[in-house]
mmCIF file with all atom_site columns, C-alpha atoms in Angstrom:
data_model
loop_
_atom_site.group_PDB
_atom_site.id
_atom_site.type_symbol
_atom_site.label_atom_id
_atom_site.label_alt_id
_atom_site.label_comp_id
_atom_site.label_asym_id
_atom_site.label_entity_id
_atom_site.label_seq_id
_atom_site.pdbx_PDB_ins_code
_atom_site.Cartn_x
_atom_site.Cartn_y
_atom_site.Cartn_z
_atom_site.occupancy
_atom_site.B_iso_or_equiv
_atom_site.pdbx_formal_charge
_atom_site.auth_seq_id
_atom_site.auth_comp_id
_atom_site.auth_asym_id
_atom_site.auth_atom_id
_atom_site.pdbx_PDB_model_num
ATOM 1   C CA . UNK A 1 1   ? -25.151 2.710   -18.739 1.00 47.00 ? 1   UNK A CA 1
ATOM 2   C CA . UNK A 1 2   ? -28.566 1.144   -19.029 1.00 45.00 ? 2   UNK A CA 1
ATOM 3   C CA . UNK A 1 3   ? -31.243 0.804   -21.667 1.00 46.00 ? 3   UNK A CA 1
ATOM 4   C CA . UNK A 1 4   ? -34.950 0.503   -20.961 1.00 45.00 ? 4   UNK A CA 1
ATOM 5   C CA . UNK A 1 5   ? -37.096 -0.660  -23.859 1.00 47.00 ? 5   UNK A CA 1
ATOM 6   C CA . UNK A 1 6   ? -39.457 2.165   -24.741 1.00 44.00 ? 6   UNK A CA 1
ATOM 7   C CA . UNK A 1 7   ? -42.947 1.600   -23.452 1.00 46.00 ? 7   UNK A CA 1
ATOM 8   C CA . UNK A 1 8   ? -42.442 -2.025  -22.411 1.00 47.00 ? 8   UNK A CA 1
ATOM 9   C CA . UNK A 1 9   ? -44.091 -3.238  -19.243 1.00 46.00 ? 9   UNK A CA 1
ATOM 10  C CA . UNK A 1 10  ? -42.843 -6.820  -19.344 1.00 49.00 ? 10  UNK A CA 1
ATOM 11  C CA . UNK A 1 11  ? -43.063 -8.244  -15.847 1.00 52.00 ? 11  UNK A CA 1
ATOM 12  C CA . UNK A 1 12  ? -41.788 -11.695 -16.733 1.00 82.00 ? 12  UNK A CA 1
ATOM 13  C CA . UNK A 1 13  ? -38.661 -13.176 -15.282 1.00 84.00 ? 13  UNK A CA 1
ATOM 14  C CA . UNK A 1 14  ? -35.867 -15.382 -16.558 1.00 85.00 ? 14  UNK A CA 1
ATOM 15  C CA . UNK A 1 15  ? -37.374 -18.512 -15.030 1.00 87.00 ? 15  UNK A CA 1
ATOM 16  C CA . UNK A 1 16  ? -34.086 -19.795 -13.601 1.00 89.00 ? 16  UNK A CA 1
ATOM 17  C CA . UNK A 1 17  ? -34.331 -23.295 -12.113 1.00 92.00 ? 17  UNK A CA 1
ATOM 18  C CA . UNK A 1 18  ? -33.359 -21.886 -8.702  1.00 93.00 ? 18  UNK A CA 1
ATOM 19  C CA . UNK A 1 19  ? -31.802 -18.796 -7.186  1.00 94.00 ? 19  UNK A CA 1
ATOM 20  C CA . UNK A 1 20  ? -28.069 -19.028 -8.005  1.00 95.00 ? 20  UNK A CA 1
ATOM 21  C CA . UNK A 1 21  ? -26.805 -18.374 -4.454  1.00 95.00 ? 21  UNK A CA 1
ATOM 22  C CA . UNK A 1 22  ? -28.870 -21.366 -3.312  1.00 97.00 ? 22  UNK A CA 1
ATOM 23  C CA . UNK A 1 23  ? -27.268 -23.548 -5.996  1.00 97.00 ? 23  UNK A CA 1
ATOM 24  C CA . UNK A 1 24  ? -23.786 -22.512 -4.847  1.00 98.00 ? 24  UNK A CA 1
ATOM 25  C CA . UNK A 1 25  ? -24.756 -23.079 -1.205  1.00 98.00 ? 25  UNK A CA 1
ATOM 26  C CA . UNK A 1 26  ? -26.135 -26.540 -2.019  1.00 98.00 ? 26  UNK A CA 1
ATOM 27  C CA . UNK A 1 27  ? -22.893 -27.454 -3.823  1.00 98.00 ? 27  UNK A CA 1
ATOM 28  C CA . UNK A 1 28  ? -20.888 -26.251 -0.788  1.00 97.00 ? 28  UNK A CA 1
ATOM 29  C CA . UNK A 1 29  ? -22.969 -28.288 1.616   1.00 97.00 ? 29  UNK A CA 1
ATOM 30  C CA . UNK A 1 30  ? -22.759 -31.411 -0.532  1.00 98.00 ? 30  UNK A CA 1
ATOM 31  C CA . UNK A 1 31  ? -18.992 -30.905 -0.884  1.00 98.00 ? 31  UNK A CA 1
ATOM 32  C CA . UNK A 1 32  ? -18.486 -30.537 2.856   1.00 96.00 ? 32  UNK A CA 1
ATOM 33  C CA . UNK A 1 33  ? -20.673 -33.565 3.641   1.00 98.00 ? 33  UNK A CA 1
ATOM 34  C CA . UNK A 1 34  ? -18.857 -35.707 1.062   1.00 97.00 ? 34  UNK A CA 1
ATOM 35  C CA . UNK A 1 35  ? -15.526 -34.535 2.466   1.00 96.00 ? 35  UNK A CA 1
ATOM 36  C CA . UNK A 1 36  ? -16.595 -35.727 5.935   1.00 95.00 ? 36  UNK A CA 1
ATOM 37  C CA . UNK A 1 37  ? -17.836 -39.070 4.616   1.00 97.00 ? 37  UNK A CA 1
ATOM 38  C CA . UNK A 1 38  ? -15.111 -39.823 2.081   1.00 95.00 ? 38  UNK A CA 1
ATOM 39  C CA . UNK A 1 39  ? -12.108 -37.540 2.269   1.00 92.00 ? 39  UNK A CA 1
ATOM 40  C CA . UNK A 1 40  ? -10.146 -37.272 -0.951  1.00 91.00 ? 40  UNK A CA 1
ATOM 41  C CA . UNK A 1 41  ? -6.448  -36.393 -0.911  1.00 88.00 ? 41  UNK A CA 1
ATOM 42  C CA . UNK A 1 42  ? -5.553  -32.794 -1.714  1.00 88.00 ? 42  UNK A CA 1
ATOM 43  C CA . UNK A 1 43  ? -2.240  -32.615 -3.602  1.00 82.00 ? 43  UNK A CA 1
ATOM 44  C CA . UNK A 1 44  ? -1.179  -29.061 -2.692  1.00 83.00 ? 44  UNK A CA 1
ATOM 45  C CA . UNK A 1 45  ? 0.475   -28.083 0.615   1.00 80.00 ? 45  UNK A CA 1
ATOM 46  C CA . UNK A 1 46  ? -1.312  -25.841 3.151   1.00 78.00 ? 46  UNK A CA 1
ATOM 47  C CA . UNK A 1 47  ? 0.253   -22.384 2.729   1.00 88.00 ? 47  UNK A CA 1
ATOM 48  C CA . UNK A 1 48  ? -0.027  -22.484 -1.047  1.00 91.00 ? 48  UNK A CA 1
ATOM 49  C CA . UNK A 1 49  ? -3.737  -23.299 -0.804  1.00 94.00 ? 49  UNK A CA 1
ATOM 50  C CA . UNK A 1 50  ? -4.321  -20.285 1.438   1.00 93.00 ? 50  UNK A CA 1
ATOM 51  C CA . UNK A 1 51  ? -2.524  -17.935 -0.967  1.00 96.00 ? 51  UNK A CA 1
ATOM 52  C CA . UNK A 1 52  ? -4.243  -19.259 -4.094  1.00 96.00 ? 52  UNK A CA 1
ATOM 53  C CA . UNK A 1 53  ? -7.629  -19.727 -2.451  1.00 96.00 ? 53  UNK A CA 1
ATOM 54  C CA . UNK A 1 54  ? -7.482  -16.362 -0.710  1.00 97.00 ? 54  UNK A CA 1
ATOM 55  C CA . UNK A 1 55  ? -6.563  -14.589 -3.950  1.00 98.00 ? 55  UNK A CA 1
ATOM 56  C CA . UNK A 1 56  ? -9.453  -16.237 -5.769  1.00 98.00 ? 56  UNK A CA 1
ATOM 57  C CA . UNK A 1 57  ? -11.859 -15.271 -2.994  1.00 98.00 ? 57  UNK A CA 1
ATOM 58  C CA . UNK A 1 58  ? -10.729 -11.613 -3.049  1.00 98.00 ? 58  UNK A CA 1
ATOM 59  C CA . UNK A 1 59  ? -10.955 -11.341 -6.832  1.00 98.00 ? 59  UNK A CA 1
ATOM 60  C CA . UNK A 1 60  ? -14.323 -13.099 -6.742  1.00 98.00 ? 60  UNK A CA 1
ATOM 61  C CA . UNK A 1 61  ? -15.701 -10.673 -4.160  1.00 98.00 ? 61  UNK A CA 1
ATOM 62  C CA . UNK A 1 62  ? -14.458 -7.720  -6.222  1.00 98.00 ? 62  UNK A CA 1
ATOM 63  C CA . UNK A 1 63  ? -16.225 -9.005  -9.373  1.00 97.00 ? 63  UNK A CA 1
ATOM 64  C CA . UNK A 1 64  ? -19.362 -9.871  -7.418  1.00 97.00 ? 64  UNK A CA 1
ATOM 65  C CA . UNK A 1 65  ? -19.481 -6.444  -5.753  1.00 98.00 ? 65  UNK A CA 1
ATOM 66  C CA . UNK A 1 66  ? -18.846 -4.604  -9.026  1.00 97.00 ? 66  UNK A CA 1
ATOM 67  C CA . UNK A 1 67  ? -21.719 -6.479  -10.676 1.00 97.00 ? 67  UNK A CA 1
ATOM 68  C CA . UNK A 1 68  ? -24.093 -5.776  -7.793  1.00 97.00 ? 68  UNK A CA 1
ATOM 69  C CA . UNK A 1 69  ? -23.047 -2.117  -7.730  1.00 97.00 ? 69  UNK A CA 1
ATOM 70  C CA . UNK A 1 70  ? -23.745 -1.785  -11.467 1.00 95.00 ? 70  UNK A CA 1
ATOM 71  C CA . UNK A 1 71  ? -27.246 -3.199  -11.026 1.00 95.00 ? 71  UNK A CA 1
ATOM 72  C CA . UNK A 1 72  ? -27.930 -0.942  -8.050  1.00 95.00 ? 72  UNK A CA 1
ATOM 73  C CA . UNK A 1 73  ? -26.802 2.150   -9.955  1.00 95.00 ? 73  UNK A CA 1
ATOM 74  C CA . UNK A 1 74  ? -29.104 1.198   -12.830 1.00 94.00 ? 74  UNK A CA 1
ATOM 75  C CA . UNK A 1 75  ? -31.921 0.581   -10.329 1.00 94.00 ? 75  UNK A CA 1
ATOM 76  C CA . UNK A 1 76  ? -32.615 -2.887  -11.667 1.00 92.00 ? 76  UNK A CA 1
ATOM 77  C CA . UNK A 1 77  ? -33.121 -5.901  -9.393  1.00 92.00 ? 77  UNK A CA 1
ATOM 78  C CA . UNK A 1 78  ? -30.342 -8.410  -8.863  1.00 91.00 ? 78  UNK A CA 1
ATOM 79  C CA . UNK A 1 79  ? -32.491 -11.469 -7.967  1.00 89.00 ? 79  UNK A CA 1
ATOM 80  C CA . UNK A 1 80  ? -33.362 -13.678 -10.935 1.00 85.00 ? 80  UNK A CA 1
ATOM 81  C CA . UNK A 1 81  ? -36.931 -14.039 -9.731  1.00 86.00 ? 81  UNK A CA 1
ATOM 82  C CA . UNK A 1 82  ? -37.699 -10.351 -10.319 1.00 89.00 ? 82  UNK A CA 1
ATOM 83  C CA . UNK A 1 83  ? -38.202 -8.660  -13.703 1.00 91.00 ? 83  UNK A CA 1
ATOM 84  C CA . UNK A 1 84  ? -35.221 -6.841  -15.177 1.00 92.00 ? 84  UNK A CA 1
ATOM 85  C CA . UNK A 1 85  ? -35.912 -3.131  -15.645 1.00 92.00 ? 85  UNK A CA 1
ATOM 86  C CA . UNK A 1 86  ? -32.885 -2.111  -17.715 1.00 94.00 ? 86  UNK A CA 1
ATOM 87  C CA . UNK A 1 87  ? -30.063 -3.683  -19.703 1.00 95.00 ? 87  UNK A CA 1
ATOM 88  C CA . UNK A 1 88  ? -26.787 -2.885  -17.946 1.00 95.00 ? 88  UNK A CA 1
ATOM 89  C CA . UNK A 1 89  ? -23.912 -2.763  -20.446 1.00 95.00 ? 89  UNK A CA 1
ATOM 90  C CA . UNK A 1 90  ? -21.202 -0.576  -18.925 1.00 94.00 ? 90  UNK A CA 1
ATOM 91  C CA . UNK A 1 91  ? -18.707 -0.885  -16.090 1.00 95.00 ? 91  UNK A CA 1
ATOM 92  C CA . UNK A 1 92  ? -17.818 -4.492  -15.326 1.00 96.00 ? 92  UNK A CA 1
ATOM 93  C CA . UNK A 1 93  ? -20.700 -5.550  -17.582 1.00 96.00 ? 93  UNK A CA 1
ATOM 94  C CA . UNK A 1 94  ? -18.739 -4.074  -20.494 1.00 95.00 ? 94  UNK A CA 1
ATOM 95  C CA . UNK A 1 95  ? -16.124 -6.823  -19.930 1.00 95.00 ? 95  UNK A CA 1
ATOM 96  C CA . UNK A 1 96  ? -18.228 -9.814  -18.963 1.00 96.00 ? 96  UNK A CA 1
ATOM 97  C CA . UNK A 1 97  ? -21.964 -10.432 -19.141 1.00 96.00 ? 97  UNK A CA 1
ATOM 98  C CA . UNK A 1 98  ? -21.943 -12.438 -15.902 1.00 96.00 ? 98  UNK A CA 1
ATOM 99  C CA . UNK A 1 99  ? -19.596 -10.800 -13.369 1.00 97.00 ? 99  UNK A CA 1
ATOM 100 C CA . UNK A 1 100 ? -21.742 -11.830 -10.414 1.00 97.00 ? 100 UNK A CA 1
ATOM 101 C CA . UNK A 1 101 ? -21.743 -15.537 -11.338 1.00 97.00 ? 101 UNK A CA 1
ATOM 102 C CA . UNK A 1 102 ? -18.077 -15.408 -12.337 1.00 97.00 ? 102 UNK A CA 1
ATOM 103 C CA . UNK A 1 103 ? -17.305 -13.880 -8.938  1.00 98.00 ? 103 UNK A CA 1
ATOM 104 C CA . UNK A 1 104 ? -19.369 -16.560 -7.211  1.00 98.00 ? 104 UNK A CA 1
ATOM 105 C CA . UNK A 1 105 ? -17.411 -19.277 -9.021  1.00 98.00 ? 105 UNK A CA 1
ATOM 106 C CA . UNK A 1 106 ? -14.094 -17.724 -7.968  1.00 98.00 ? 106 UNK A CA 1
ATOM 107 C CA . UNK A 1 107 ? -15.286 -17.491 -4.353  1.00 98.00 ? 107 UNK A CA 1
ATOM 108 C CA . UNK A 1 108 ? -16.589 -21.074 -4.493  1.00 98.00 ? 108 UNK A CA 1
ATOM 109 C CA . UNK A 1 109 ? -13.352 -22.441 -5.942  1.00 97.00 ? 109 UNK A CA 1
ATOM 110 C CA . UNK A 1 110 ? -11.229 -20.302 -3.647  1.00 97.00 ? 110 UNK A CA 1
ATOM 111 C CA . UNK A 1 111 ? -12.992 -21.660 -0.576  1.00 97.00 ? 111 UNK A CA 1
ATOM 112 C CA . UNK A 1 112 ? -12.589 -25.197 -1.907  1.00 97.00 ? 112 UNK A CA 1
ATOM 113 C CA . UNK A 1 113 ? -8.857  -24.668 -2.385  1.00 96.00 ? 113 UNK A CA 1
ATOM 114 C CA . UNK A 1 114 ? -8.330  -22.852 0.932   1.00 95.00 ? 114 UNK A CA 1
ATOM 115 C CA . UNK A 1 115 ? -10.290 -25.560 2.773   1.00 94.00 ? 115 UNK A CA 1
ATOM 116 C CA . UNK A 1 116 ? -8.367  -28.255 0.846   1.00 95.00 ? 116 UNK A CA 1
ATOM 117 C CA . UNK A 1 117 ? -11.700 -29.841 -0.018  1.00 96.00 ? 117 UNK A CA 1
ATOM 118 C CA . UNK A 1 118 ? -11.369 -31.861 -3.219  1.00 96.00 ? 118 UNK A CA 1
ATOM 119 C CA . UNK A 1 119 ? -15.113 -32.572 -3.326  1.00 97.00 ? 119 UNK A CA 1
ATOM 120 C CA . UNK A 1 120 ? -15.947 -28.894 -3.685  1.00 97.00 ? 120 UNK A CA 1
ATOM 121 C CA . UNK A 1 121 ? -13.590 -28.725 -6.654  1.00 96.00 ? 121 UNK A CA 1
ATOM 122 C CA . UNK A 1 122 ? -15.032 -31.928 -8.156  1.00 96.00 ? 122 UNK A CA 1
ATOM 123 C CA . UNK A 1 123 ? -18.534 -30.450 -7.846  1.00 98.00 ? 123 UNK A CA 1
ATOM 124 C CA . UNK A 1 124 ? -17.474 -27.318 -9.763  1.00 97.00 ? 124 UNK A CA 1
ATOM 125 C CA . UNK A 1 125 ? -18.174 -28.964 -13.127 1.00 97.00 ? 125 UNK A CA 1
ATOM 126 C CA . UNK A 1 126 ? -21.736 -30.115 -12.353 1.00 98.00 ? 126 UNK A CA 1
ATOM 127 C CA . UNK A 1 127 ? -22.395 -26.733 -10.725 1.00 98.00 ? 127 UNK A CA 1
ATOM 128 C CA . UNK A 1 128 ? -21.064 -24.903 -13.796 1.00 97.00 ? 128 UNK A CA 1
ATOM 129 C CA . UNK A 1 129 ? -23.302 -26.967 -16.087 1.00 97.00 ? 129 UNK A CA 1
ATOM 130 C CA . UNK A 1 130 ? -26.289 -26.282 -13.839 1.00 97.00 ? 130 UNK A CA 1
ATOM 131 C CA . UNK A 1 131 ? -25.598 -22.527 -13.730 1.00 97.00 ? 131 UNK A CA 1
ATOM 132 C CA . UNK A 1 132 ? -24.867 -22.338 -17.468 1.00 96.00 ? 132 UNK A CA 1
ATOM 133 C CA . UNK A 1 133 ? -27.986 -24.172 -18.659 1.00 96.00 ? 133 UNK A CA 1
ATOM 134 C CA . UNK A 1 134 ? -30.399 -23.790 -15.752 1.00 96.00 ? 134 UNK A CA 1
ATOM 135 C CA . UNK A 1 135 ? -29.748 -20.117 -15.048 1.00 96.00 ? 135 UNK A CA 1
ATOM 136 C CA . UNK A 1 136 ? -27.622 -18.267 -17.634 1.00 96.00 ? 136 UNK A CA 1
ATOM 137 C CA . UNK A 1 137 ? -29.262 -19.743 -20.753 1.00 95.00 ? 137 UNK A CA 1
ATOM 138 C CA . UNK A 1 138 ? -32.701 -18.890 -19.369 1.00 95.00 ? 138 UNK A CA 1
ATOM 139 C CA . UNK A 1 139 ? -31.579 -15.373 -18.462 1.00 95.00 ? 139 UNK A CA 1
ATOM 140 C CA . UNK A 1 140 ? -30.120 -14.868 -21.931 1.00 95.00 ? 140 UNK A CA 1
ATOM 141 C CA . UNK A 1 141 ? -33.351 -15.988 -23.610 1.00 95.00 ? 141 UNK A CA 1
ATOM 142 C CA . UNK A 1 142 ? -35.361 -13.705 -21.304 1.00 95.00 ? 142 UNK A CA 1
ATOM 143 C CA . UNK A 1 143 ? -33.092 -10.706 -21.969 1.00 95.00 ? 143 UNK A CA 1
ATOM 144 C CA . UNK A 1 144 ? -33.342 -11.277 -25.708 1.00 95.00 ? 144 UNK A CA 1
ATOM 145 C CA . UNK A 1 145 ? -37.151 -11.324 -25.491 1.00 95.00 ? 145 UNK A CA 1
ATOM 146 C CA . UNK A 1 146 ? -37.156 -8.299  -23.212 1.00 94.00 ? 146 UNK A CA 1
ATOM 147 C CA . UNK A 1 147 ? -34.573 -6.091  -24.935 1.00 95.00 ? 147 UNK A CA 1
ATOM 148 C CA . UNK A 1 148 ? -34.412 -7.506  -28.489 1.00 96.00 ? 148 UNK A CA 1
ATOM 149 C CA . UNK A 1 149 ? -31.751 -5.970  -30.724 1.00 96.00 ? 149 UNK A CA 1
ATOM 150 C CA . UNK A 1 150 ? -30.117 -4.050  -27.861 1.00 96.00 ? 150 UNK A CA 1
ATOM 151 C CA . UNK A 1 151 ? -29.361 -7.324  -26.086 1.00 96.00 ? 151 UNK A CA 1
ATOM 152 C CA . UNK A 1 152 ? -28.299 -9.080  -29.294 1.00 96.00 ? 152 UNK A CA 1
ATOM 153 C CA . UNK A 1 153 ? -25.832 -6.248  -30.009 1.00 96.00 ? 153 UNK A CA 1
ATOM 154 C CA . UNK A 1 154 ? -24.516 -6.421  -26.449 1.00 96.00 ? 154 UNK A CA 1
ATOM 155 C CA . UNK A 1 155 ? -24.148 -10.202 -26.666 1.00 95.00 ? 155 UNK A CA 1
ATOM 156 C CA . UNK A 1 156 ? -22.092 -9.811  -29.858 1.00 95.00 ? 156 UNK A CA 1
ATOM 157 C CA . UNK A 1 157 ? -19.622 -7.406  -28.248 1.00 96.00 ? 157 UNK A CA 1
ATOM 158 C CA . UNK A 1 158 ? -19.245 -8.747  -24.675 1.00 96.00 ? 158 UNK A CA 1
ATOM 159 C CA . UNK A 1 159 ? -18.305 -12.319 -23.796 1.00 94.00 ? 159 UNK A CA 1
ATOM 160 C CA . UNK A 1 160 ? -20.406 -14.437 -21.470 1.00 92.00 ? 160 UNK A CA 1
ATOM 161 C CA . UNK A 1 161 ? -17.611 -15.061 -18.955 1.00 85.00 ? 161 UNK A CA 1
ATOM 162 C CA . UNK A 1 162 ? -14.251 -13.487 -19.925 1.00 76.00 ? 162 UNK A CA 1
#
């Protein structure tokens, strides 16, 4: 399930630009404020948005929870501002390297659709770029420094998102 580099005591962190939940929260708040100031039309009728949005939220929570559970079982911290103890490569992490962020994106988009808030959906692209380059790229570089060949092998066999 998890690999700990023999004898390493690296206490560094990924150096993400901000804690990812705060980035998602900021995007939500900006989206809701923009929606109040300048409402954009939402082209899909109400019931359909609840079904699609609700499904995305449920799937997102399942991915998020599976990722958190994997980290807890491996006894490695989830927050990006703490050092990673082990490389988790099984369970949901055997399918995607970022199930927690992927789940957060599904929850974010699902709420945007269910709330019929076009601004939240518009902000998905800038948020994705911010998460990809400000968080994920830094985490990947950190994990490669921390775990070396084990991480490189994992990266070759498991996709970043799907």
